Short mmCIF file of C-alpha atoms in Angstrom, two decimals:
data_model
loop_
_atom_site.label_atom_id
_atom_site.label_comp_id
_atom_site.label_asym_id
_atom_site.label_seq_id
_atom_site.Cartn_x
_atom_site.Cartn_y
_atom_site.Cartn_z
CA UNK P 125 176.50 117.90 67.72
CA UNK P 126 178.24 121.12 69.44
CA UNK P 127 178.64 121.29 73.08
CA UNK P 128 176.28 123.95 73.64
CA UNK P 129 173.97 122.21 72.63
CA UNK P 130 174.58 119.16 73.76
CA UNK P 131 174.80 121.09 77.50
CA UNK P 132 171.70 122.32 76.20
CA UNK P 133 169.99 119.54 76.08
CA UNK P 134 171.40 117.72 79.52
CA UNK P 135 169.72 121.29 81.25
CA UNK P 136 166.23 119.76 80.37
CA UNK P 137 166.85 115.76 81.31
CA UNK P 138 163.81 116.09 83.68
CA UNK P 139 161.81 117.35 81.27
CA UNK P 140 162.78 115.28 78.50
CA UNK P 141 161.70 112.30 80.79
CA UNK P 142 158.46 113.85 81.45
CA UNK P 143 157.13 113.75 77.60
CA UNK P 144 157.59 110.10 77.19
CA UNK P 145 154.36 108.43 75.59
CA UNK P 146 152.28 107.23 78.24
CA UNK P 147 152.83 103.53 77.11
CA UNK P 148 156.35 103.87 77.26
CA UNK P 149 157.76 101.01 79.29
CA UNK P 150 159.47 102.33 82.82
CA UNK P 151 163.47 103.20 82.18
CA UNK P 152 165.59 101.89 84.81
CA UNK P 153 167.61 104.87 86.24
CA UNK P 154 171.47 104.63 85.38
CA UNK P 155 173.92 106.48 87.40
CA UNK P 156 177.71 107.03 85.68
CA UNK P 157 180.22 107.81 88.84
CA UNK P 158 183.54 109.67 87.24
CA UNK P 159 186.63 110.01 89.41
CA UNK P 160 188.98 112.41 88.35
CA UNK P 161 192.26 111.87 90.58
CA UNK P 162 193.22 115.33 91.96
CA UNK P 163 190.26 117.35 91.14
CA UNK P 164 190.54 119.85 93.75
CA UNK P 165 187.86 122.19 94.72
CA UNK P 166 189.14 125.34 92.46
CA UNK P 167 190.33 123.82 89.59
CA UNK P 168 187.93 124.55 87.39
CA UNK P 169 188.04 127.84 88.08
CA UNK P 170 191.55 127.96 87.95
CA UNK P 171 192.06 126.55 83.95
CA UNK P 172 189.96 126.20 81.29
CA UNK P 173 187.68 123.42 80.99
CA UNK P 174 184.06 124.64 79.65
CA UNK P 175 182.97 121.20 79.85
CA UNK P 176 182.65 120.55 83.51
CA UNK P 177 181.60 123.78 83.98
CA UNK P 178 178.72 123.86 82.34
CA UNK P 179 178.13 120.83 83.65
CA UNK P 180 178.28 122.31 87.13
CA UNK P 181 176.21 125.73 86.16
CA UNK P 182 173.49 123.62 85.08
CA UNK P 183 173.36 121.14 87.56
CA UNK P 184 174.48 121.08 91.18
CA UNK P 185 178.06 122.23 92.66
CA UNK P 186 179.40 121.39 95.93
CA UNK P 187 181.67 124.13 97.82
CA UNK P 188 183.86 121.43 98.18
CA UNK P 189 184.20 117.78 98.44
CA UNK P 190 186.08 116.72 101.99
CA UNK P 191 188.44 113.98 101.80
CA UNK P 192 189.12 111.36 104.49
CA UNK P 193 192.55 111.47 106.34
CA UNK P 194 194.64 110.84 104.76
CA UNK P 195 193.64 112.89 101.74
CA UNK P 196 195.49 109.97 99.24
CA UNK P 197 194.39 108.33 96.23
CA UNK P 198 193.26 104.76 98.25
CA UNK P 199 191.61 106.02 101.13
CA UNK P 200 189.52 108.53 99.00
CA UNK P 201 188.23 106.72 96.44
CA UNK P 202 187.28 103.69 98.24
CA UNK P 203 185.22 106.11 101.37
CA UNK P 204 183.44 107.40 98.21
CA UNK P 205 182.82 103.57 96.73
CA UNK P 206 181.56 102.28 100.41
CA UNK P 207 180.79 105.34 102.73
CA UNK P 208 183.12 104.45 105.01
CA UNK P 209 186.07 105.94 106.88
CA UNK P 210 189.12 104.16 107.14
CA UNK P 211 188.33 102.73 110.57
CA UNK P 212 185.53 101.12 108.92
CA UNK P 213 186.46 99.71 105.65
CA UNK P 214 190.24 99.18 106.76
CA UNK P 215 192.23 101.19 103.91
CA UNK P 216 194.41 103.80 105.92
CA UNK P 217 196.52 104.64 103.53
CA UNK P 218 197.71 104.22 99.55
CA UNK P 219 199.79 101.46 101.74
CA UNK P 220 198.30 100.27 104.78
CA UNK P 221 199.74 97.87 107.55
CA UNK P 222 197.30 95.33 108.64
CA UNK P 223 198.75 93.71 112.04
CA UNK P 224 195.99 91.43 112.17
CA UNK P 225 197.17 89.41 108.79
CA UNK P 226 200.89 90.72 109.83
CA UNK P 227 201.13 92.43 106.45
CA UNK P 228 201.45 95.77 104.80
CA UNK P 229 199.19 95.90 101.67
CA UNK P 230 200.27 98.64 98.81
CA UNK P 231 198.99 99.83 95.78
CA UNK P 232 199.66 96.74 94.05
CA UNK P 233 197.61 94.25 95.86
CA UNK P 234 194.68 95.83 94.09
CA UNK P 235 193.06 92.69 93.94
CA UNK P 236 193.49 91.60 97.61
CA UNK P 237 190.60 91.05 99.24
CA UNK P 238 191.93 91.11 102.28
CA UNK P 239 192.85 94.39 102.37
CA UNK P 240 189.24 95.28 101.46
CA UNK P 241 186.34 95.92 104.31
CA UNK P 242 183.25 97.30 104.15
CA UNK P 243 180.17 96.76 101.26
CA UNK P 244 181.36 98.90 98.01
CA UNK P 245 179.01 100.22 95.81
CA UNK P 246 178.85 97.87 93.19
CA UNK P 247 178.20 94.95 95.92
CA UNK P 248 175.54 96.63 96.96
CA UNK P 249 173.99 97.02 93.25
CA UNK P 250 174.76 93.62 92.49
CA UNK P 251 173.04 91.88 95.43
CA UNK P 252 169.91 94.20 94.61
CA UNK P 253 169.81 93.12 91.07
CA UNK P 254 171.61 96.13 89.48
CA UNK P 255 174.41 95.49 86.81
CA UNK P 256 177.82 97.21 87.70
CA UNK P 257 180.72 97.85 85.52
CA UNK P 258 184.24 99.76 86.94
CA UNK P 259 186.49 100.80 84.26
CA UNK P 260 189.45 101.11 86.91
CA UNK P 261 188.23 101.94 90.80
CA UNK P 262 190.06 101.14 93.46
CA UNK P 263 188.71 97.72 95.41
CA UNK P 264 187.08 96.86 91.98
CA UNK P 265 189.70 94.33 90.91
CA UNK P 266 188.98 92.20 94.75
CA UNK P 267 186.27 89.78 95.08
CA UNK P 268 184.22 91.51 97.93
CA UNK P 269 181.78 89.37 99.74
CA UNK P 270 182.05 87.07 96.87
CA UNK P 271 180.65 89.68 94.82
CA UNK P 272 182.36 91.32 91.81
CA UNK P 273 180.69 93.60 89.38
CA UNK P 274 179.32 91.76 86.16
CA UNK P 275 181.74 93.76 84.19
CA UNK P 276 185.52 95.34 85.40
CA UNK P 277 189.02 96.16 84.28
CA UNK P 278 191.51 96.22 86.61
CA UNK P 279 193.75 99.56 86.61
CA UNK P 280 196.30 99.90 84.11
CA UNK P 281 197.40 103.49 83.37
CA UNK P 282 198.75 102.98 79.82
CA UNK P 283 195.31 101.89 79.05
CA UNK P 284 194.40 105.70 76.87
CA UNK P 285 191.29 108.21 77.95
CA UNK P 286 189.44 107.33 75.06
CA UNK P 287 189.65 103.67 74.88
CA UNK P 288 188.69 103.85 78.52
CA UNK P 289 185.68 106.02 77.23
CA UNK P 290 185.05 103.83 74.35
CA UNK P 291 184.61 100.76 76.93
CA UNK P 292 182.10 102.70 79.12
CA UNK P 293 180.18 102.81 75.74
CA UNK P 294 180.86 99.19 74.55
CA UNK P 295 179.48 98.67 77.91
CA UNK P 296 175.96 100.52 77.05
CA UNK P 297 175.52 99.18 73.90
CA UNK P 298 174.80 96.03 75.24
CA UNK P 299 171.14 94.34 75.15
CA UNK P 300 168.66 96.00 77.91
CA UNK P 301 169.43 93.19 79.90
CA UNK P 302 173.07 93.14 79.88
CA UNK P 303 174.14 96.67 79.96
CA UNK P 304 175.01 97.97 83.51
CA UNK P 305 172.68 100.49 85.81
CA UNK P 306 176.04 101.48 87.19
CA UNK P 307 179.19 102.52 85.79
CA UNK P 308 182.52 104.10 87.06
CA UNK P 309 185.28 105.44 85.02
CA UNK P 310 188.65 106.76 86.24
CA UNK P 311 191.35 109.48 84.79
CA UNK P 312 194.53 109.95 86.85
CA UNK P 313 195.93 112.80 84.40
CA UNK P 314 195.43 115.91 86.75
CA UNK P 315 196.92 114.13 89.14
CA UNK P 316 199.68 113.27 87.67
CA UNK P 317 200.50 116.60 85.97
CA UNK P 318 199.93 118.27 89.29
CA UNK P 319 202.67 116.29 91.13
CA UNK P 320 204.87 116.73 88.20
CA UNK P 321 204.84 120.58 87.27
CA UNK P 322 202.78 121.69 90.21
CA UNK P 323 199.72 123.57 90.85
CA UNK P 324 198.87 125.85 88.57
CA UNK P 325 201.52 124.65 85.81
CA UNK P 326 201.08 124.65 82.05
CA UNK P 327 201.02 121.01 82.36
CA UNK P 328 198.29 120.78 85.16
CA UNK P 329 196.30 123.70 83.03
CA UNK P 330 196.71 120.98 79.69
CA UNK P 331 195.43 118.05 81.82
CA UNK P 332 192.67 119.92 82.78
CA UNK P 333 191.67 120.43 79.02
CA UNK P 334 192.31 117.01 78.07
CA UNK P 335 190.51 115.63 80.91
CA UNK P 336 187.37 118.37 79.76
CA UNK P 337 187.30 117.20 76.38
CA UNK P 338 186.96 113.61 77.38
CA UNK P 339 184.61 114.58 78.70
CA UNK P 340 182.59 116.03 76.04
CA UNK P 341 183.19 113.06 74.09
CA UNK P 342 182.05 110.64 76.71
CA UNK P 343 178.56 113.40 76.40
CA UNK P 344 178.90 113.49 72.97
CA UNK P 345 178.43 109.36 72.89
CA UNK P 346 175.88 109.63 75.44
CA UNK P 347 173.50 111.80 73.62
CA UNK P 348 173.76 109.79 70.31
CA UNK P 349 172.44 107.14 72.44
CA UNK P 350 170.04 108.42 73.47
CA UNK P 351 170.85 108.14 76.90
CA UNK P 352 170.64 111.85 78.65
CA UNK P 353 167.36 111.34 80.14
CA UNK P 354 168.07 108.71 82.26
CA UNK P 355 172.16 108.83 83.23
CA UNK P 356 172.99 110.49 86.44
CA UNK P 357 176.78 111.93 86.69
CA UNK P 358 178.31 112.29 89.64
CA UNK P 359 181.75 113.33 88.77
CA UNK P 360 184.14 113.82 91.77
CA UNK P 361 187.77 114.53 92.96
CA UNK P 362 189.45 112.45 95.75
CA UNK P 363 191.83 115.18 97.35
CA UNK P 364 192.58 118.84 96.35
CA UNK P 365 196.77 119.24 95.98
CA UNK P 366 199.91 122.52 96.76
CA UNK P 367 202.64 122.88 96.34
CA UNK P 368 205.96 121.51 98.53
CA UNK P 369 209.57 121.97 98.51
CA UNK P 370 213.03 121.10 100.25
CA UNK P 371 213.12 124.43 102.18
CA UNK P 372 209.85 122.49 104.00
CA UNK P 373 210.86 119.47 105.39
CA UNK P 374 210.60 118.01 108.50
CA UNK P 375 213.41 115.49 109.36
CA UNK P 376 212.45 113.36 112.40
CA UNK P 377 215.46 111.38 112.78
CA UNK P 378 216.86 114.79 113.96
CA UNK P 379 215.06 114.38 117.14
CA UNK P 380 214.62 110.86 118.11
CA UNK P 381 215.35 107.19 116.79
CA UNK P 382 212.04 105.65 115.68
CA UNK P 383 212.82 102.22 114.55
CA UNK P 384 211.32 100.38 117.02
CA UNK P 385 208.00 101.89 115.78
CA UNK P 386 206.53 100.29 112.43
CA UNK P 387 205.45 103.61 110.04
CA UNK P 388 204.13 102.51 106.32
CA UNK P 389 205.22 106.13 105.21
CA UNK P 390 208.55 105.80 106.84
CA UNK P 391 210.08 102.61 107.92
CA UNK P 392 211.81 101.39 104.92
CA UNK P 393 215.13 102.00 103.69
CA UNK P 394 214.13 104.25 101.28
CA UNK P 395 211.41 105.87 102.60
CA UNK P 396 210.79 109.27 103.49
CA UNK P 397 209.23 112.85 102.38
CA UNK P 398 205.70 111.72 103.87
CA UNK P 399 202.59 113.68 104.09
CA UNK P 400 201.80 111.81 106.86
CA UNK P 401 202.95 109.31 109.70
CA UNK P 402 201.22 106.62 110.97
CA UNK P 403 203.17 104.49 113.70
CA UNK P 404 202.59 100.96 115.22
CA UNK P 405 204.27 99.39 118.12
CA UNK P 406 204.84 98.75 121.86
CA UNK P 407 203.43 101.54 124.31
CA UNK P 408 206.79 102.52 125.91
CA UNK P 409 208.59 102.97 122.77
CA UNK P 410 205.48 105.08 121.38
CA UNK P 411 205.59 106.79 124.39
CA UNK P 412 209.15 107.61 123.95
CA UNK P 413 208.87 108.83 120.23
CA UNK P 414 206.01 110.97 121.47
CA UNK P 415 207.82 112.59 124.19
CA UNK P 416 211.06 113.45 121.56
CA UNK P 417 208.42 114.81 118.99
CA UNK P 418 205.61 116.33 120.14
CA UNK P 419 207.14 120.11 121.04
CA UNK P 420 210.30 119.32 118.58
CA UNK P 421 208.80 121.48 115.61
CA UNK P 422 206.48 124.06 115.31
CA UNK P 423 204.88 122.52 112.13
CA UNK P 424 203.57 119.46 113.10
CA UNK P 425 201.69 117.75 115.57
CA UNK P 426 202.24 114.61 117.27
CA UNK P 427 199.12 112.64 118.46
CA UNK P 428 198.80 109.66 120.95
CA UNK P 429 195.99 107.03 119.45
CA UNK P 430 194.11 108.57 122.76
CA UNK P 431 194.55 112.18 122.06
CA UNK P 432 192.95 111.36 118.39
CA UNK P 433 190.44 113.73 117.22
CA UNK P 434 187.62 112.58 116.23
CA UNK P 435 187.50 113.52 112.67
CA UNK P 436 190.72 111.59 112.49
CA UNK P 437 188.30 108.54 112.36
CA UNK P 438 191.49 106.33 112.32
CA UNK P 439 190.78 104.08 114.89
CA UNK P 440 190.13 100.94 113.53
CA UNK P 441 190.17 97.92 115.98
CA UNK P 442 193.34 96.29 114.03
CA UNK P 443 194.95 99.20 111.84
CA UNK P 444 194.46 101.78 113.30
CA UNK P 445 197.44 103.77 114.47
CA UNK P 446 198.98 104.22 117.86
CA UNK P 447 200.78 107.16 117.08
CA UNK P 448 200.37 109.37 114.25
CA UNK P 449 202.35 112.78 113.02
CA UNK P 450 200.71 115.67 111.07
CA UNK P 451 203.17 118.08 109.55
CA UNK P 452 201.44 121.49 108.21
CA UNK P 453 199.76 121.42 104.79
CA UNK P 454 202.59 121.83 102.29
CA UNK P 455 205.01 120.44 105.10
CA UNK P 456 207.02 117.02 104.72
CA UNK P 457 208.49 114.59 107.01
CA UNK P 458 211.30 112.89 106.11
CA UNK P 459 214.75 111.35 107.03
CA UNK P 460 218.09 112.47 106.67
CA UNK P 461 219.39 109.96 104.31
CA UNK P 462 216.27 110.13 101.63
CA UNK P 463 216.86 112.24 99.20
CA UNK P 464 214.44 114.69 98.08
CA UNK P 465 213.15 114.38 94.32
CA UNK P 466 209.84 116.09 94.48
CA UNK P 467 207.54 115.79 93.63
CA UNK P 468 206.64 119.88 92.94
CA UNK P 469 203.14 119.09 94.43
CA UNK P 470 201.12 116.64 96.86
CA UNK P 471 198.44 115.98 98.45
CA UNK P 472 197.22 113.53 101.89
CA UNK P 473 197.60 116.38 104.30
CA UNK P 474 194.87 117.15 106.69
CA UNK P 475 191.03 117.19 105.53
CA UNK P 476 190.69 120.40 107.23
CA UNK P 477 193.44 122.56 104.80
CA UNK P 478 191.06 124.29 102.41
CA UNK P 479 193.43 122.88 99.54
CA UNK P 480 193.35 119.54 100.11
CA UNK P 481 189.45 119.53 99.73
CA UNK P 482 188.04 118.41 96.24
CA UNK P 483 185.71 118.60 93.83
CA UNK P 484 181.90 117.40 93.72
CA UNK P 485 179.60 118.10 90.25
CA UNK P 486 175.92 116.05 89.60
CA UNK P 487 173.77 116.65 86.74
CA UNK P 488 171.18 114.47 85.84
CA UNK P 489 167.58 113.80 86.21
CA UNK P 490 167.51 112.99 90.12
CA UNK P 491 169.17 116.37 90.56
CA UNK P 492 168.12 119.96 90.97
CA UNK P 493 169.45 122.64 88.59
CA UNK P 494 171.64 125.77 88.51
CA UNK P 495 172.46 125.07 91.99
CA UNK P 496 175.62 125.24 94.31
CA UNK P 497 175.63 123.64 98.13
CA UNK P 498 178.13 123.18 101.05
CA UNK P 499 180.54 121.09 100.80
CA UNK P 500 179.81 117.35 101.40
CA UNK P 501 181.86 114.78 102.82
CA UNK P 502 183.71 111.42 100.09
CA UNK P 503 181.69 109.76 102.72
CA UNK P 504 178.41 110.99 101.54
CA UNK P 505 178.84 109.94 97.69
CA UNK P 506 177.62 106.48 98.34
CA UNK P 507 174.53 107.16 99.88
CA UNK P 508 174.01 109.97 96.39
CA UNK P 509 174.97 106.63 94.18
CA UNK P 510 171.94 104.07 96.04
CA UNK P 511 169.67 107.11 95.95
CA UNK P 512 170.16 107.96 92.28
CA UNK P 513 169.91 103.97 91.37
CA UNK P 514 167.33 103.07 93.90
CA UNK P 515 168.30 100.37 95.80
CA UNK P 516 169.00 100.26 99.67
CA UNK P 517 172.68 101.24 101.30
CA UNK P 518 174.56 98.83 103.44
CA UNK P 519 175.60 101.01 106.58
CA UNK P 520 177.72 103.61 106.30
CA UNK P 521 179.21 106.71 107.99
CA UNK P 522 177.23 109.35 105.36
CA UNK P 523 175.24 111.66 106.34
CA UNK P 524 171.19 111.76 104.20
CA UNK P 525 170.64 115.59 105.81
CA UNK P 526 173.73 117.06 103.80
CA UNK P 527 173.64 115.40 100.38
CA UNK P 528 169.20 116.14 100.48
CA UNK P 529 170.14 119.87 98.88
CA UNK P 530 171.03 117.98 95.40
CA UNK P 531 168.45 116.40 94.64
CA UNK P 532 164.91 117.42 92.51
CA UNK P 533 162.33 118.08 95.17
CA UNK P 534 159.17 116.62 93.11
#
């Protein structure tokens, strides 16, 4: 089958699921949630990849999809899995200090349910009688309210794009009763090329076509099932990425001594070149840090946990901060005995730098077509995933009045 018409044919799912016989027995909707790490809001237009494009001209395009602060891999992905902020569902960070179990939890506790708040979205299928199955999302490996879905892999990135493909569709070939109403699938490659080479690199431009051609397959699989008509996608980015360099670095340790403050980004040995600062401790000695940094360079900004802004939404009641650091987008902050090794690009900077926002493409049967709206919030994906599979959201920080432009009307 070629790919136009293959696109072809996902233009007309609503009408190919209005010409069912009359005694056709009710499909249950199915909804397939893609993450591609480091999707950001451009990059499509930026590199070929006629795949997701023509996904997006024939379905619905946001102007952006706005990431959570920090704009990181762990935060990102698991507002978009619960509709949460980090004050809400406890992950501040790829690694995140939790005073409360006097621990700092990093990317390899994947499976820690303590590090874990918040009702993600296969919970909530599950407990409403929908099948799940994550092929690698981050919080899927934990037991979560003593809920896991009825099918997951943990993350393992040798584990190749198709075989992760090829599970998705061992996955659907299972008997009505068994085979999942929700699946996610995750690719890390545009990520990783971006960090390596850069933005706008040969390599970032060849992960881009891998990543599109996967994508076709995955399609390609999907139509010989049979399965168009009923499968929403809602393929989305977790951050946007630039560029960063020695010549912009930020070196605190010039300015004050900060070691009686706990930072995850910067308090080991061996740590430095962060994105971003978060800082726990004793109110004098935060007080003190503050007063050394907060005029010491004209690139960042030094807040108090009182002088947070509100779309920081980092104030939960155990992690949260008391003091946190924002250098400039593309800006580092470091110490003078790490070394810098790159990478060439990075992302976590603030949710309001246009670059760090990512992308958002639907297409499916609950969605309108030939369509582009504002940007959305990772916070708002949940409430698109219970909409497009029918069952009721657990509470979340979404807002209903800003995701309403993508779907059908009727």
């Amino acid at each position: 089958m070629s790919l136009f018409v293959l696109l072809l044919g996902m233009a007309v799912f609503a009408s190919a699921a209005t010409v069912r016989a009359a005694d056709s027995p009710p499909e249950s909707p199915m909804t397939l949630l893609i993450g591609l790490d480091g999707l950001r809001w451009d990059i499509i237009d930026r590199h070929p990849a006629p795949t997701l494009r023509q996904l997006a001209e024939q379905g619905v395009r946001a102007q952006g999809l706005i990431p959570v602060l920090p704009s990181k891999t762990f935060p990102n992905f698991y507002a978009i899995a619960t509709g949460l902020y980090p004050e809400n569902n406890g992950v501040m960070d790829n690694t995140t200090y939790a005073p409360e179990l006097d621990k700092t939890f990093r990317m390899s506790d994947q499976n820690d349910v303590g590090w874990f708040q918040g009702e993600p979205i296969w919970v909530t299928a599950e407990q409403q009688g929908v099948r799940a199955a994550t092929m690698f999302w981050v919080g899927s490996a934990a037991e979560i309210s003593d809920t896991r879905p009825s099918y997951w892999r943990p993350f393992d990135g040798s584990v190749p794009n198709d075989a992760r493909v090829k599970q998705v569709f061992d996955w659907l070939d299972l008997p009505e009763a068994e085979r999942p109403g929700f699946i996610s699938l995750y690719f890390e490659a545009i990520d990783s090329a971006s960090h390596t080479a850069g933005v706008d690199s040969v390599e970032e431009r060849q992960a881009v076509a891998e990543i599109d051609a996967t994508i076709a397959r995955l399609l390609e699989g999907l139509a010989a099932r049979d399965l168009l008509s009923r499968i929403n996608l809602v393929i989305v980015g977790d951050h946007g990425m630039t560029d960063v360099s020695e010549e912009r670095i930020i070196y605190l340790d010039d300015y004050v001594d900060f070691s009686a403050l706990h930072s995850p980004q910067l308090s080991g040995e061996r740590q430095g070149n962060a994105v971003f600062a978060a800082f726990h401790g004793e109110p004098d000695a935060v007080e003190t840090v503050y007063q050394a940094l907060s005029l010491a360079h004209p690139r960042m900004r030094v807040y108090r946990k009182s002088q947070f802004p509100d779309w920081f939404r980092l104030s939960h009641p155990a992690r949260g901060p008391d003091l946190v650091i924002l250098p400039d987008n593309g800006w580092l902050l470091s110490k003078r005995n790490v070394a810098f090794r790159g990478p060439r690009a990075t992302h976590g900077f603030s949710p309001q730098a246009r670059d760090m926002h990512a992308s958002l493409i639907v297409n499916g049967p609950a969605f309108q077509q030939g369509v582009t709206v504002e940007s959305v919030h990772m916070v708002d994906i949940y409430g698109i995933l219970t909409r497009t599979l029918g069952i009721k959201p657990a509470a979340n920080d979404g807002n209903p009045s800003r995701i309403a432009p993508l779907f059908r009307l009727d």
